[in-house]
mmCIF file with all atom_site columns, C-alpha atoms in Angstrom:
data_model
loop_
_atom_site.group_PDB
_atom_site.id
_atom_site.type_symbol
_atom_site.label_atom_id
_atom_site.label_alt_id
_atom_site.label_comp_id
_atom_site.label_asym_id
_atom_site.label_entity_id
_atom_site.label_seq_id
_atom_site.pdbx_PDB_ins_code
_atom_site.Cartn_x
_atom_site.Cartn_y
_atom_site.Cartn_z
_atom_site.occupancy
_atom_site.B_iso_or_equiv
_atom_site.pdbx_formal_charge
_atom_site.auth_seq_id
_atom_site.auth_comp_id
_atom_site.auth_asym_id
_atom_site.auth_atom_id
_atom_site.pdbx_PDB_model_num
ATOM 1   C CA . UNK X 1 1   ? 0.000   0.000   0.000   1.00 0.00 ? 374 UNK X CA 1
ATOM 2   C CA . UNK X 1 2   ? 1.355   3.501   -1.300  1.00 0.00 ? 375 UNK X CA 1
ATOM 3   C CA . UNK X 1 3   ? 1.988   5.578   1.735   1.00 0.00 ? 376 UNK X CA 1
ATOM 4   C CA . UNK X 1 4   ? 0.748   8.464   0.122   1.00 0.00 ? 377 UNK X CA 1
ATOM 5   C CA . UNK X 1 5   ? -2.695  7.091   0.091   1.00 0.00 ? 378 UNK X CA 1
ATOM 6   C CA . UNK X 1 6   ? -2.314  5.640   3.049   1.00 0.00 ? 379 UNK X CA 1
ATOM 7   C CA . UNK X 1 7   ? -5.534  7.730   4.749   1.00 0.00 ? 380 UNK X CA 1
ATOM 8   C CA . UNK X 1 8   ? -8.904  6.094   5.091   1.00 0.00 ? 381 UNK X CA 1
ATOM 9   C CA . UNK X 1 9   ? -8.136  2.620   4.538   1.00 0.00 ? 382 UNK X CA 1
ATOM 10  C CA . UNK X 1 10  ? -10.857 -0.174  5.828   1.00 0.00 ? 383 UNK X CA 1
ATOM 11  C CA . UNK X 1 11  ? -10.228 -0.538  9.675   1.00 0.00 ? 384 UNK X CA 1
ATOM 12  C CA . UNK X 1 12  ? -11.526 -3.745  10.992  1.00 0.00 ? 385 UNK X CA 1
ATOM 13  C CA . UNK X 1 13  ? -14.286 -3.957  13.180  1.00 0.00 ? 386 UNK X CA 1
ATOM 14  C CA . UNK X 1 14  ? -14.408 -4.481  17.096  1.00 0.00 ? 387 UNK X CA 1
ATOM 15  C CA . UNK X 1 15  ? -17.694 -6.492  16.619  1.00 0.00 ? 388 UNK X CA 1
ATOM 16  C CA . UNK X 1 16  ? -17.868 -9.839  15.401  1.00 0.00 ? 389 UNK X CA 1
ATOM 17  C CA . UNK X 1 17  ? -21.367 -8.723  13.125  1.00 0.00 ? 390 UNK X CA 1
ATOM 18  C CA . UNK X 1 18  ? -19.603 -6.282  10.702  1.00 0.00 ? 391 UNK X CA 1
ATOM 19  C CA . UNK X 1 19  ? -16.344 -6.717  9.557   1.00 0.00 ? 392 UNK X CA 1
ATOM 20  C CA . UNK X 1 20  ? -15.400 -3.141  9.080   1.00 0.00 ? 393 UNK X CA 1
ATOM 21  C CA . UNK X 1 21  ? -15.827 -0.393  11.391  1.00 0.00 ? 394 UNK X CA 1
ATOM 22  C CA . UNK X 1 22  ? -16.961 2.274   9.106   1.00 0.00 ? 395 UNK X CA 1
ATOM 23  C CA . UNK X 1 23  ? -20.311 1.274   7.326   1.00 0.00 ? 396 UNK X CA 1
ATOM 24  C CA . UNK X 1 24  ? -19.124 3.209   3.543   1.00 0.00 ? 397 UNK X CA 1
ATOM 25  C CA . UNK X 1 25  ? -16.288 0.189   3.657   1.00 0.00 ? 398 UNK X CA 1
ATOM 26  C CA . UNK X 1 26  ? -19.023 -2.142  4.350   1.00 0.00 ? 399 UNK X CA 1
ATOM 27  C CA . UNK X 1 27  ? -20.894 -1.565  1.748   1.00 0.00 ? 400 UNK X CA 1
ATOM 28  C CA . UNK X 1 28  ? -17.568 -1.205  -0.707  1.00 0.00 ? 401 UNK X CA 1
ATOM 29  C CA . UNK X 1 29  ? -16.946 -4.161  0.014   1.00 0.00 ? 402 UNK X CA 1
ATOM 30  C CA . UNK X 1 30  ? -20.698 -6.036  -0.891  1.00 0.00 ? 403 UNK X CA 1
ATOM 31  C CA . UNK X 1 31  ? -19.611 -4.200  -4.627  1.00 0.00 ? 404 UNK X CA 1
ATOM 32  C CA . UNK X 1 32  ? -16.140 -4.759  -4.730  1.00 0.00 ? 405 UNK X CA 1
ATOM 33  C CA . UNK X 1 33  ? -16.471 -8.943  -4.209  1.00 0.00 ? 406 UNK X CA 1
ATOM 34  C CA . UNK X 1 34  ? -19.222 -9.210  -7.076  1.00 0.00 ? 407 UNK X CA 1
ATOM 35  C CA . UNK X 1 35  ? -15.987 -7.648  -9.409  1.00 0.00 ? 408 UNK X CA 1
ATOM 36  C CA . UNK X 1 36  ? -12.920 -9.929  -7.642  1.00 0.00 ? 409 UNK X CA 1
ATOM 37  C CA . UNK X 1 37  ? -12.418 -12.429 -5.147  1.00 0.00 ? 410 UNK X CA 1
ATOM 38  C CA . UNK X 1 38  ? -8.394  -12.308 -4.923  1.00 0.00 ? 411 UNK X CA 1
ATOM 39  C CA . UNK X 1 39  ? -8.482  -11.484 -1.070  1.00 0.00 ? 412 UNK X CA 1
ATOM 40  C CA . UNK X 1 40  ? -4.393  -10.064 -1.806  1.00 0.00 ? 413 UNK X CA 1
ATOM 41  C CA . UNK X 1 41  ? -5.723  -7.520  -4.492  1.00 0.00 ? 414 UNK X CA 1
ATOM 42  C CA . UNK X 1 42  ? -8.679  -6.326  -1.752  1.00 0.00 ? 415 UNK X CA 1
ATOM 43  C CA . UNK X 1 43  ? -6.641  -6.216  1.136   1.00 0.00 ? 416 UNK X CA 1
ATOM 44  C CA . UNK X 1 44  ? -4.556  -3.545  -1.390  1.00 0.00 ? 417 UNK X CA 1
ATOM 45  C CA . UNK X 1 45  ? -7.796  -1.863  -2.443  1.00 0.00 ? 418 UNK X CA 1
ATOM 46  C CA . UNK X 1 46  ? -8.679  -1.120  1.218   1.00 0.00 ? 419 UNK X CA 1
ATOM 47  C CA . UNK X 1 47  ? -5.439  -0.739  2.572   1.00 0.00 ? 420 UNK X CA 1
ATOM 48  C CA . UNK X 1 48  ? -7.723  -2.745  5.754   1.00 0.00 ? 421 UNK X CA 1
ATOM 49  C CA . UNK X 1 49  ? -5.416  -4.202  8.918   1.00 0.00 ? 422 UNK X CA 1
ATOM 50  C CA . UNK X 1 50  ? -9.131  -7.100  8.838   1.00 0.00 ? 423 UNK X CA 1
ATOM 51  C CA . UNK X 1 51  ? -6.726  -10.429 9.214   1.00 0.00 ? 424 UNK X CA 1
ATOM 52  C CA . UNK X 1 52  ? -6.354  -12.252 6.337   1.00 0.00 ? 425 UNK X CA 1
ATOM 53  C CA . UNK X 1 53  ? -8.437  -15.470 7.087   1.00 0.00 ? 426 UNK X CA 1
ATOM 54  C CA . UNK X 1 54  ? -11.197 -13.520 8.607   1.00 0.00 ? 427 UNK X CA 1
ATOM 55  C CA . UNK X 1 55  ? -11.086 -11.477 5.590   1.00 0.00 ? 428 UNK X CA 1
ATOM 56  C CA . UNK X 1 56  ? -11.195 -15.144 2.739   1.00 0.00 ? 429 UNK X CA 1
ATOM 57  C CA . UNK X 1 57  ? -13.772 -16.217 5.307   1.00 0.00 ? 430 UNK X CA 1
ATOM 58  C CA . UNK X 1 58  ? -15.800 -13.079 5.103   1.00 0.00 ? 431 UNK X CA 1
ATOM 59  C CA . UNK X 1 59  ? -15.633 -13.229 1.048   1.00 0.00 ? 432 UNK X CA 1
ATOM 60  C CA . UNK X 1 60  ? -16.869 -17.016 0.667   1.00 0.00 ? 433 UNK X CA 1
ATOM 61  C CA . UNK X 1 61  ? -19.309 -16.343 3.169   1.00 0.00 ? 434 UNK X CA 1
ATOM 62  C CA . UNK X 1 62  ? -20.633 -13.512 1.532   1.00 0.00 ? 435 UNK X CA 1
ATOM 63  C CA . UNK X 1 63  ? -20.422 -14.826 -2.257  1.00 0.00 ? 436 UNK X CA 1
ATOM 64  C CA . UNK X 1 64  ? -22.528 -17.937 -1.482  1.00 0.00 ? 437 UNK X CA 1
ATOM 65  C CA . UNK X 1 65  ? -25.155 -15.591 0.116   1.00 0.00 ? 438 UNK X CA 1
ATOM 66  C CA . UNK X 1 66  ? -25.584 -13.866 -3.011  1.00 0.00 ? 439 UNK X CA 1
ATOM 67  C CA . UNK X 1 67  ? -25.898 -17.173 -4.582  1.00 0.00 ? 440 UNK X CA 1
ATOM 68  C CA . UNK X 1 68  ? -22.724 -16.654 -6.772  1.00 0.00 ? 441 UNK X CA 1
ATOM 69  C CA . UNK X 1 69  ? -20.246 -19.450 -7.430  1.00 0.00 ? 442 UNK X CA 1
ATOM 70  C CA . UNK X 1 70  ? -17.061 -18.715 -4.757  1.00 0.00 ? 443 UNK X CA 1
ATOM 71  C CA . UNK X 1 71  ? -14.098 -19.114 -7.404  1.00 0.00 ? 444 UNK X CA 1
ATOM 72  C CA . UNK X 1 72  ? -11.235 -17.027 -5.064  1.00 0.00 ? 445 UNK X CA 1
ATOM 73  C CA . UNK X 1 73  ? -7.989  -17.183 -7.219  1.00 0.00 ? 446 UNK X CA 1
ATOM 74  C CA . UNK X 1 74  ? -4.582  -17.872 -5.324  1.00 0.00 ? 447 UNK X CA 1
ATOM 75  C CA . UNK X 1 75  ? -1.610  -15.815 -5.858  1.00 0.00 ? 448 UNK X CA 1
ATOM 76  C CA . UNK X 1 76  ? -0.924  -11.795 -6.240  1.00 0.00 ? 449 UNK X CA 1
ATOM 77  C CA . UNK X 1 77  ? -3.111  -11.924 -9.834  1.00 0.00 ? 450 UNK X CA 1
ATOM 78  C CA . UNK X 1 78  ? -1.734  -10.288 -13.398 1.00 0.00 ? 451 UNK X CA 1
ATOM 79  C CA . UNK X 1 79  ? 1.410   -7.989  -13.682 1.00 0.00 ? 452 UNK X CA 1
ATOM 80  C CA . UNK X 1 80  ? 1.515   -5.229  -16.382 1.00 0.00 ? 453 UNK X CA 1
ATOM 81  C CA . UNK X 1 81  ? 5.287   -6.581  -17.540 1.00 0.00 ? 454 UNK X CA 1
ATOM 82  C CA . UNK X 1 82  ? 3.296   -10.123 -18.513 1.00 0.00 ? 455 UNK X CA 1
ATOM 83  C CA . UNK X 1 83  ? 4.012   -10.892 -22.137 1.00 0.00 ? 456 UNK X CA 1
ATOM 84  C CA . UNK X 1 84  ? 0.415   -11.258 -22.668 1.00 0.00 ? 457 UNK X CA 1
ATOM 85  C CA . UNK X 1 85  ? -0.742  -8.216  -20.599 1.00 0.00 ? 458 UNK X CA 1
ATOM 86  C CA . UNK X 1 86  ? -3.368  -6.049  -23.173 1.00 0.00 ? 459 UNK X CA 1
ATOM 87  C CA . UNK X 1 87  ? -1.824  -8.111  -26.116 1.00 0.00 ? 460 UNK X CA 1
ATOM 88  C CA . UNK X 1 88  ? -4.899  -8.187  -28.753 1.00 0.00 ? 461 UNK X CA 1
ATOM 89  C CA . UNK X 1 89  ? -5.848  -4.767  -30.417 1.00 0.00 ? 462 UNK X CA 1
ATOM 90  C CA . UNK X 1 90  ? -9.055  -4.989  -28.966 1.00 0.00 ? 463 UNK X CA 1
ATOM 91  C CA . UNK X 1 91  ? -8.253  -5.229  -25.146 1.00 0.00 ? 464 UNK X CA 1
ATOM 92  C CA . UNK X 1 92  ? -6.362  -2.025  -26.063 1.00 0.00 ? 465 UNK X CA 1
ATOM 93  C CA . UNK X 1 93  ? -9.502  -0.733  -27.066 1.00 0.00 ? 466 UNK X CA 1
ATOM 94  C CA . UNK X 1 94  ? -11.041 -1.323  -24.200 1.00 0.00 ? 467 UNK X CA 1
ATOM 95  C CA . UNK X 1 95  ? -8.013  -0.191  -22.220 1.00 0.00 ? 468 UNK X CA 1
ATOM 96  C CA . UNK X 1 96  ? -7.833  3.079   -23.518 1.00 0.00 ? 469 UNK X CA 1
ATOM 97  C CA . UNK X 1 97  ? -11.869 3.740   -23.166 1.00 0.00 ? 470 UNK X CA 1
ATOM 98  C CA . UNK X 1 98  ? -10.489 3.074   -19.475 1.00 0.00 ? 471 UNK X CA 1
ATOM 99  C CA . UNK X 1 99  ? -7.661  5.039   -19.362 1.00 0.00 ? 472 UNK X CA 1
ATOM 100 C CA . UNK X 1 100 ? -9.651  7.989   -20.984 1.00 0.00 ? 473 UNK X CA 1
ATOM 101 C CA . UNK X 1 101 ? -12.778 7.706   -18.274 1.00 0.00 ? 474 UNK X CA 1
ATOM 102 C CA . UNK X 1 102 ? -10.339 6.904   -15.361 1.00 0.00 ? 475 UNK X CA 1
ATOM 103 C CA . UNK X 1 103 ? -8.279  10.377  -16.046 1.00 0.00 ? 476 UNK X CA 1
ATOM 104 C CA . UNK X 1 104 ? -10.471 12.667  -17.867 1.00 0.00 ? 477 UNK X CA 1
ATOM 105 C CA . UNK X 1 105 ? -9.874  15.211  -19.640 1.00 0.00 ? 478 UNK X CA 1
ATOM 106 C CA . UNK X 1 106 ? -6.006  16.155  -17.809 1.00 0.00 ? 479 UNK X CA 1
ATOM 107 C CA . UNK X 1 107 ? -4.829  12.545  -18.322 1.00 0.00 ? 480 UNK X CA 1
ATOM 108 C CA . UNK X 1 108 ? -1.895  11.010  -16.563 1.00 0.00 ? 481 UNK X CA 1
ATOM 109 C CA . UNK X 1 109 ? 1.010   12.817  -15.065 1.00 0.00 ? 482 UNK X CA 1
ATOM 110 C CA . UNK X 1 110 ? 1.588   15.827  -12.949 1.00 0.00 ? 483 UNK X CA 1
ATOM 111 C CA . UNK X 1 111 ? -2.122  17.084  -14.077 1.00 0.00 ? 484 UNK X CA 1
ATOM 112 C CA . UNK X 1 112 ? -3.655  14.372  -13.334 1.00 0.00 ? 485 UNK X CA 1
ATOM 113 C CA . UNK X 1 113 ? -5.970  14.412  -9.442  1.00 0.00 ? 486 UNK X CA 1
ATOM 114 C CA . UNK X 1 114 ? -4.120  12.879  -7.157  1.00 0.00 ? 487 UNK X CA 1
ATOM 115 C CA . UNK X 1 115 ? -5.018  9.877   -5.263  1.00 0.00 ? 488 UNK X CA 1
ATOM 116 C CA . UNK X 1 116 ? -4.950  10.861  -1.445  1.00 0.00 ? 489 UNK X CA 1
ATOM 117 C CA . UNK X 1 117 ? -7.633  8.692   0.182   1.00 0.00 ? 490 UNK X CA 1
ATOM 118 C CA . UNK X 1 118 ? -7.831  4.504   -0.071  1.00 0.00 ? 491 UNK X CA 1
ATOM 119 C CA . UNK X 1 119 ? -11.566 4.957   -0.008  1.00 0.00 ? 492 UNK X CA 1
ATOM 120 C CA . UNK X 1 120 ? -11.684 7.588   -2.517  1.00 0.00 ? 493 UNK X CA 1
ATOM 121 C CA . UNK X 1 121 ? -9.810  6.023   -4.703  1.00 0.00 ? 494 UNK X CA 1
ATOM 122 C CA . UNK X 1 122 ? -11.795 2.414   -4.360  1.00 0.00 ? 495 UNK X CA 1
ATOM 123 C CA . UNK X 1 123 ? -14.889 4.489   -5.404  1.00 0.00 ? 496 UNK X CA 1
ATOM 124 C CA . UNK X 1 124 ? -13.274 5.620   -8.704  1.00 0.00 ? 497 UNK X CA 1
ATOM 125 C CA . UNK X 1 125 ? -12.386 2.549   -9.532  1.00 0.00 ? 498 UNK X CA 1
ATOM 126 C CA . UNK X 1 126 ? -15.483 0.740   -8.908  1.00 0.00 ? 499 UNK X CA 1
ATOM 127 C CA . UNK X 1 127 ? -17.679 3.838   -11.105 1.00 0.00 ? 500 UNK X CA 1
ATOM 128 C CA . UNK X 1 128 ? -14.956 3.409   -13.570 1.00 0.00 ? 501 UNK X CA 1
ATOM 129 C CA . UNK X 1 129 ? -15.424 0.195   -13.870 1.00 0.00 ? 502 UNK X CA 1
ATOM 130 C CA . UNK X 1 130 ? -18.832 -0.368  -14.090 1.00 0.00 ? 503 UNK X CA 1
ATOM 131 C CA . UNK X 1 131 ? -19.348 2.632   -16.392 1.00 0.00 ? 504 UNK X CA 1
ATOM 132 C CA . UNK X 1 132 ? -16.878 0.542   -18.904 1.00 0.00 ? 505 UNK X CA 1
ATOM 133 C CA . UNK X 1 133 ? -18.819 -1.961  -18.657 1.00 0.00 ? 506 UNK X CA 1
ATOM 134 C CA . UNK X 1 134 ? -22.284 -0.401  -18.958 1.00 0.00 ? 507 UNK X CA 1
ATOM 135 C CA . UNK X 1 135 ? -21.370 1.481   -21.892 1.00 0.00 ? 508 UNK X CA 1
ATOM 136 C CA . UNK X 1 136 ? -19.459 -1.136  -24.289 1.00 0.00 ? 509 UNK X CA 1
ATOM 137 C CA . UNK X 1 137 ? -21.730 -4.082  -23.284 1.00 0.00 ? 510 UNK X CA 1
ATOM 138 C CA . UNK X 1 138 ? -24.993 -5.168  -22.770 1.00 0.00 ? 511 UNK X CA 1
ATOM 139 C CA . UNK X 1 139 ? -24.023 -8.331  -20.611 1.00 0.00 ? 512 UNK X CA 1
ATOM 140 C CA . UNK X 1 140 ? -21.417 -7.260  -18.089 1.00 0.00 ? 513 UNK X CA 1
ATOM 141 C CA . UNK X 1 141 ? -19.676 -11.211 -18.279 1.00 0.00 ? 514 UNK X CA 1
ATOM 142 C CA . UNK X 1 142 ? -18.794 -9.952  -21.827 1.00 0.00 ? 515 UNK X CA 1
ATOM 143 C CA . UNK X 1 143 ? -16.481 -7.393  -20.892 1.00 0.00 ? 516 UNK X CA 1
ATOM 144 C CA . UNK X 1 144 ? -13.011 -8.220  -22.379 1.00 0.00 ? 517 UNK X CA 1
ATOM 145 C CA . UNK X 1 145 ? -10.917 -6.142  -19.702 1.00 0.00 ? 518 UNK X CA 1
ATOM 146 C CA . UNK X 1 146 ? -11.678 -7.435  -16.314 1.00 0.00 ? 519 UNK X CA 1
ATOM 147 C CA . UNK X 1 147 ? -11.807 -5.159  -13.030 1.00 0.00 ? 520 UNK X CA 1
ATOM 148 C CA . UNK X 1 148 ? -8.444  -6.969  -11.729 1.00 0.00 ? 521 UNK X CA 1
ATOM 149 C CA . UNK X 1 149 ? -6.830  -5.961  -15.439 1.00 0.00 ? 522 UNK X CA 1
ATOM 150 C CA . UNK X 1 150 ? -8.247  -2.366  -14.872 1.00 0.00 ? 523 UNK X CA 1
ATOM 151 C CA . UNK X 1 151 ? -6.486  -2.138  -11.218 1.00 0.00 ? 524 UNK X CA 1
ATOM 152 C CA . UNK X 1 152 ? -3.432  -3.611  -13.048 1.00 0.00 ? 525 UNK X CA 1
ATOM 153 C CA . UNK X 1 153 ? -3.477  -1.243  -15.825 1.00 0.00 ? 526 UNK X CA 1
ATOM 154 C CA . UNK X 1 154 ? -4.017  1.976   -13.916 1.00 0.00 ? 527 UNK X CA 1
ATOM 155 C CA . UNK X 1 155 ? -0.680  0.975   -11.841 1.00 0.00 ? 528 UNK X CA 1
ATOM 156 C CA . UNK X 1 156 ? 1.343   0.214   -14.790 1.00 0.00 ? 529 UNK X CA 1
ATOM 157 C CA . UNK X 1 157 ? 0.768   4.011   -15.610 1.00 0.00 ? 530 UNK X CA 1
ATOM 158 C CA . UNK X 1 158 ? 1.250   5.084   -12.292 1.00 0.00 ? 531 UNK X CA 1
ATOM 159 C CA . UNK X 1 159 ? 4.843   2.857   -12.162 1.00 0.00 ? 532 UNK X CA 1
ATOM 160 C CA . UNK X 1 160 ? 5.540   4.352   -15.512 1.00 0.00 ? 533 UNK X CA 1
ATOM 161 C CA . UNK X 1 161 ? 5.991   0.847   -17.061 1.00 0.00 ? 534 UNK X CA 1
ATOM 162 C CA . UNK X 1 162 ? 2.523   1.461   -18.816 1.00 0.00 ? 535 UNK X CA 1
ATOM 163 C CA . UNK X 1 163 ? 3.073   3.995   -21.661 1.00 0.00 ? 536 UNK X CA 1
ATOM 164 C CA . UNK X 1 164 ? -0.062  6.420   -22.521 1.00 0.00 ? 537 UNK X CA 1
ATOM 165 C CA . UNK X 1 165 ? 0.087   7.858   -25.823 1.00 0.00 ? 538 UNK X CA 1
ATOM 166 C CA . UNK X 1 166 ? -1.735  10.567  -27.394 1.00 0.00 ? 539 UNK X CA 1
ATOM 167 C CA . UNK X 1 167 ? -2.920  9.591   -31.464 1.00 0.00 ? 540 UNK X CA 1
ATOM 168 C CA . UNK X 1 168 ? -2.383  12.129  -33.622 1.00 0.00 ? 541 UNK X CA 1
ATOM 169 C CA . UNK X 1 169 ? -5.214  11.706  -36.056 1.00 0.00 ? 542 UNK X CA 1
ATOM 170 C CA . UNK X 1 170 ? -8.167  11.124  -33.868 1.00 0.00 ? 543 UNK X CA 1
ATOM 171 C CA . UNK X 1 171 ? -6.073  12.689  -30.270 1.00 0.00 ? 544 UNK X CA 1
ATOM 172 C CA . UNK X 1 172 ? -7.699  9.357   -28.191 1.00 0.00 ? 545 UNK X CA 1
ATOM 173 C CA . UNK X 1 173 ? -5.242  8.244   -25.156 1.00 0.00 ? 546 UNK X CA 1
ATOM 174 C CA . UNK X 1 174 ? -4.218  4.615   -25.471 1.00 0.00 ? 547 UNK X CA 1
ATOM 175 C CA . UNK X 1 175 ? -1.785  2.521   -23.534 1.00 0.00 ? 548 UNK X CA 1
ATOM 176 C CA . UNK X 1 176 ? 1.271   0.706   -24.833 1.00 0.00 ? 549 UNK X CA 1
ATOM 177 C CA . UNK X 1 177 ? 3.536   -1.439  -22.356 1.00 0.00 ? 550 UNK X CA 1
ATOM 178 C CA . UNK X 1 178 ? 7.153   -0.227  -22.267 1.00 0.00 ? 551 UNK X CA 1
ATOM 179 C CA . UNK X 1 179 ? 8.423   -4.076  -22.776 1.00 0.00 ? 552 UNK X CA 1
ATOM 180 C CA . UNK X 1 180 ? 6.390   -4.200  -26.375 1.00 0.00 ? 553 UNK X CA 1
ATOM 181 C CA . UNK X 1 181 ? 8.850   -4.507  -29.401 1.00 0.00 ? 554 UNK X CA 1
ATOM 182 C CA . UNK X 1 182 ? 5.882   -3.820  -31.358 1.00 0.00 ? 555 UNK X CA 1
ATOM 183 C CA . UNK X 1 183 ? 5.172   0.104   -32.537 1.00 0.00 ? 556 UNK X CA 1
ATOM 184 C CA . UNK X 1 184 ? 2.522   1.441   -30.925 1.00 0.00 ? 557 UNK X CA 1
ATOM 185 C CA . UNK X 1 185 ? -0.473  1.910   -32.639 1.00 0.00 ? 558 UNK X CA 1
ATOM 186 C CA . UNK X 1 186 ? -4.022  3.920   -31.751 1.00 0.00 ? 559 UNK X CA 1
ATOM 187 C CA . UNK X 1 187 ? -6.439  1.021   -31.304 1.00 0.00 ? 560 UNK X CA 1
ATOM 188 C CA . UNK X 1 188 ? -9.342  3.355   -31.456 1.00 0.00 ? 561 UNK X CA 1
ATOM 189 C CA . UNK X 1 189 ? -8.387  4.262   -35.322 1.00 0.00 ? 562 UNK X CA 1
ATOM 190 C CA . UNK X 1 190 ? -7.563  0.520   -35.651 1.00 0.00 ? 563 UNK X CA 1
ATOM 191 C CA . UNK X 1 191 ? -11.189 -0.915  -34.556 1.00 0.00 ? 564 UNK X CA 1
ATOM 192 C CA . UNK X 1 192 ? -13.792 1.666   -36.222 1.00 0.00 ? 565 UNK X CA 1
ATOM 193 C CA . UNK X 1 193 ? -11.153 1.904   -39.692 1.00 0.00 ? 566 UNK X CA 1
ATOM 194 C CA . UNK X 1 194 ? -13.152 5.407   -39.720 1.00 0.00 ? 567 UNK X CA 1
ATOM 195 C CA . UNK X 1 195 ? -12.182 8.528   -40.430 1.00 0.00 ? 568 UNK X CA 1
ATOM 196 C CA . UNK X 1 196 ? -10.975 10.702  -37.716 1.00 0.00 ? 569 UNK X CA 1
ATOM 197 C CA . UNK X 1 197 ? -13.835 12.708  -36.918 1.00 0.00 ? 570 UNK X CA 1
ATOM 198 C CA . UNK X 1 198 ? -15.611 9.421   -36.216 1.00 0.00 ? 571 UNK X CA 1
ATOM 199 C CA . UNK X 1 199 ? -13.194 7.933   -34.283 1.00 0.00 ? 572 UNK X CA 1
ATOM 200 C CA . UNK X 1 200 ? -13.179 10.981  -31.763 1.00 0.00 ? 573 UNK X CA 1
ATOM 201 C CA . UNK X 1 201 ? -17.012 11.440  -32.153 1.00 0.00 ? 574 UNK X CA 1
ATOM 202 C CA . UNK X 1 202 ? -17.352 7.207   -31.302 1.00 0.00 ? 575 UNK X CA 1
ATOM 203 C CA . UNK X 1 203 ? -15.083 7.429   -27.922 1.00 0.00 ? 576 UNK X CA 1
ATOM 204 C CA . UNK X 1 204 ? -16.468 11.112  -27.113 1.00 0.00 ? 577 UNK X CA 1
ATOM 205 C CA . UNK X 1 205 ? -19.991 9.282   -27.750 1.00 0.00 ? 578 UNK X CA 1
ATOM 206 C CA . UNK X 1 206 ? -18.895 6.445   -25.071 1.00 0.00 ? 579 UNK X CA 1
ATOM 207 C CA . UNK X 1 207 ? -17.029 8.648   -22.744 1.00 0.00 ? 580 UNK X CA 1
ATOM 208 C CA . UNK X 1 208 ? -20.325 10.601  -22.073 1.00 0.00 ? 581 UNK X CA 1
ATOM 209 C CA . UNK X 1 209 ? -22.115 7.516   -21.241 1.00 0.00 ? 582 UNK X CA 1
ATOM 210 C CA . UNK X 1 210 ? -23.722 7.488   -18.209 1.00 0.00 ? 583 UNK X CA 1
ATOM 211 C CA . UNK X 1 211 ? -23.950 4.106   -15.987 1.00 0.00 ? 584 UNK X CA 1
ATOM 212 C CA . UNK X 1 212 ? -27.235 2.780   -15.736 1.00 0.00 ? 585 UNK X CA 1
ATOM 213 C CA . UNK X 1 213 ? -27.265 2.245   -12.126 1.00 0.00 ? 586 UNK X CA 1
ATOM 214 C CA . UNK X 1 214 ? -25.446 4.136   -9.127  1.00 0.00 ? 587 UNK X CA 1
ATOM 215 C CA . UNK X 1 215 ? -21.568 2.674   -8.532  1.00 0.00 ? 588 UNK X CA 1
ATOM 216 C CA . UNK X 1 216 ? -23.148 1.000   -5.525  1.00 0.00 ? 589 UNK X CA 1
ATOM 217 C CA . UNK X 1 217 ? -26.207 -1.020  -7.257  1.00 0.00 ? 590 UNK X CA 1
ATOM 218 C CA . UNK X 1 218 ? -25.728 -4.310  -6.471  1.00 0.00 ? 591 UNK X CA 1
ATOM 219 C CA . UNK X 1 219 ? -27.302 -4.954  -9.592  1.00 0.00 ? 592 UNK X CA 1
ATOM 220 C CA . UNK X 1 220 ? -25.460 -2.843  -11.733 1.00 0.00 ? 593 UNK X CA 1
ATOM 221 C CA . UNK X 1 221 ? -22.222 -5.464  -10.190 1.00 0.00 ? 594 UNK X CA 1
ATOM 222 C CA . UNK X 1 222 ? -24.070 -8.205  -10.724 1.00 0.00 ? 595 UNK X CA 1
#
């Protein structure tokens, strides 16, 4: 956990009927386990000091209640310097619709808002996340990027080991990994094999998408 975002991370609870002590991580947390189940990447999310079998127990516990299959991966999950990290054209794509919703309009960099609360920043994610969805699909399994992939991809750019270009015909952000021998090229120009203006008008038209639910609709993380 960044020290620098160190402030309002998930506290564990003193009681033995809520696991968090602060009801806004509670109910986080009832969205965040319908988009992962790696228990490593949501003790990082939170940031929470919740012990780590309490915390597994609390996930399986609460995934069979929603009558969801409990399928909680082992091991710390994807790394942006995989081989086959965002390989096809078309989970570029989707990773620079991402990238564009997730920074707006000042992108990456020294520009870009700063991240200064764990909670905060787990809210982002989440509306991110579920606007992506909401606006390139009309069944959420049929998203291409996954939420882990999006927490992945957002720290590769952080770490600098995730490039974000600008194109020069139709000026969309897309990503690029530094360890690529390939050259990169704008997926968004790729995909629509448009002409400029309807390039930018297509992401501009998905960008101002609005999710059809609130970030915290259960439904909407179904």
């Amino acid at each position: 956990m960044s020290k620098d975002i160190a402030m309002g991370r998930a506290l564990a609870a003193r009681n033995r009927l809520n696991l968090f002590d602060d009801p806004r991580w509670e109910e986080r947390f009832e969205v965040l386990i319908r988009l992962t189940q790696r228990t490593q990447l949501i003790q990082s999310l939170t940031g929470t000091d919740v012990r780590p079998q309490r915390l597994k127990d609390a996930v399986d516990r609460r995934v069979a209640a929603m009558g969801r299959d409990i399928a909680r991966p082992r091991g710390i999950g994807q790394s942006y310097t995989a081989k086959g990290f965002l390989s096809k054209l078309v989970d570029k794509y989707d990773a620079a619709y991402l990238v564009n919703l997730h920074y707006g309009a000042n992108g990456p960099g020294a520009a870009s808002q700063a991240e200064t609360n764990l909670g905060a920043a787990l809210d982002k994610r989440i509306e991110v996340y579920l606007q992506y969805r909401s606006a390139l699909y009309e069944n959420p399994d049929d998203a291409r990027v996954s939420f882990e992939t999006y927490v992945v991809l957002i720290d590769g750019v952080r770490n600098r080991v995730v490039d974000v270009h600008t194109c020069q015909e139709c000026s969309s952000r897309f990503v690029w990994t530094l360890a690529s021998n390939v050259r990169p090229t704008c997926p968004v120009c790729a995909i629509h094999q448009q002409s400029i203006e309807s390039s930018r008008r297509k992401l501009a038209e998905l960008l101002g998408r609005k999710p059809a639910d609130n970030c915290y609709s259960l439904r909407a993380a179904s």
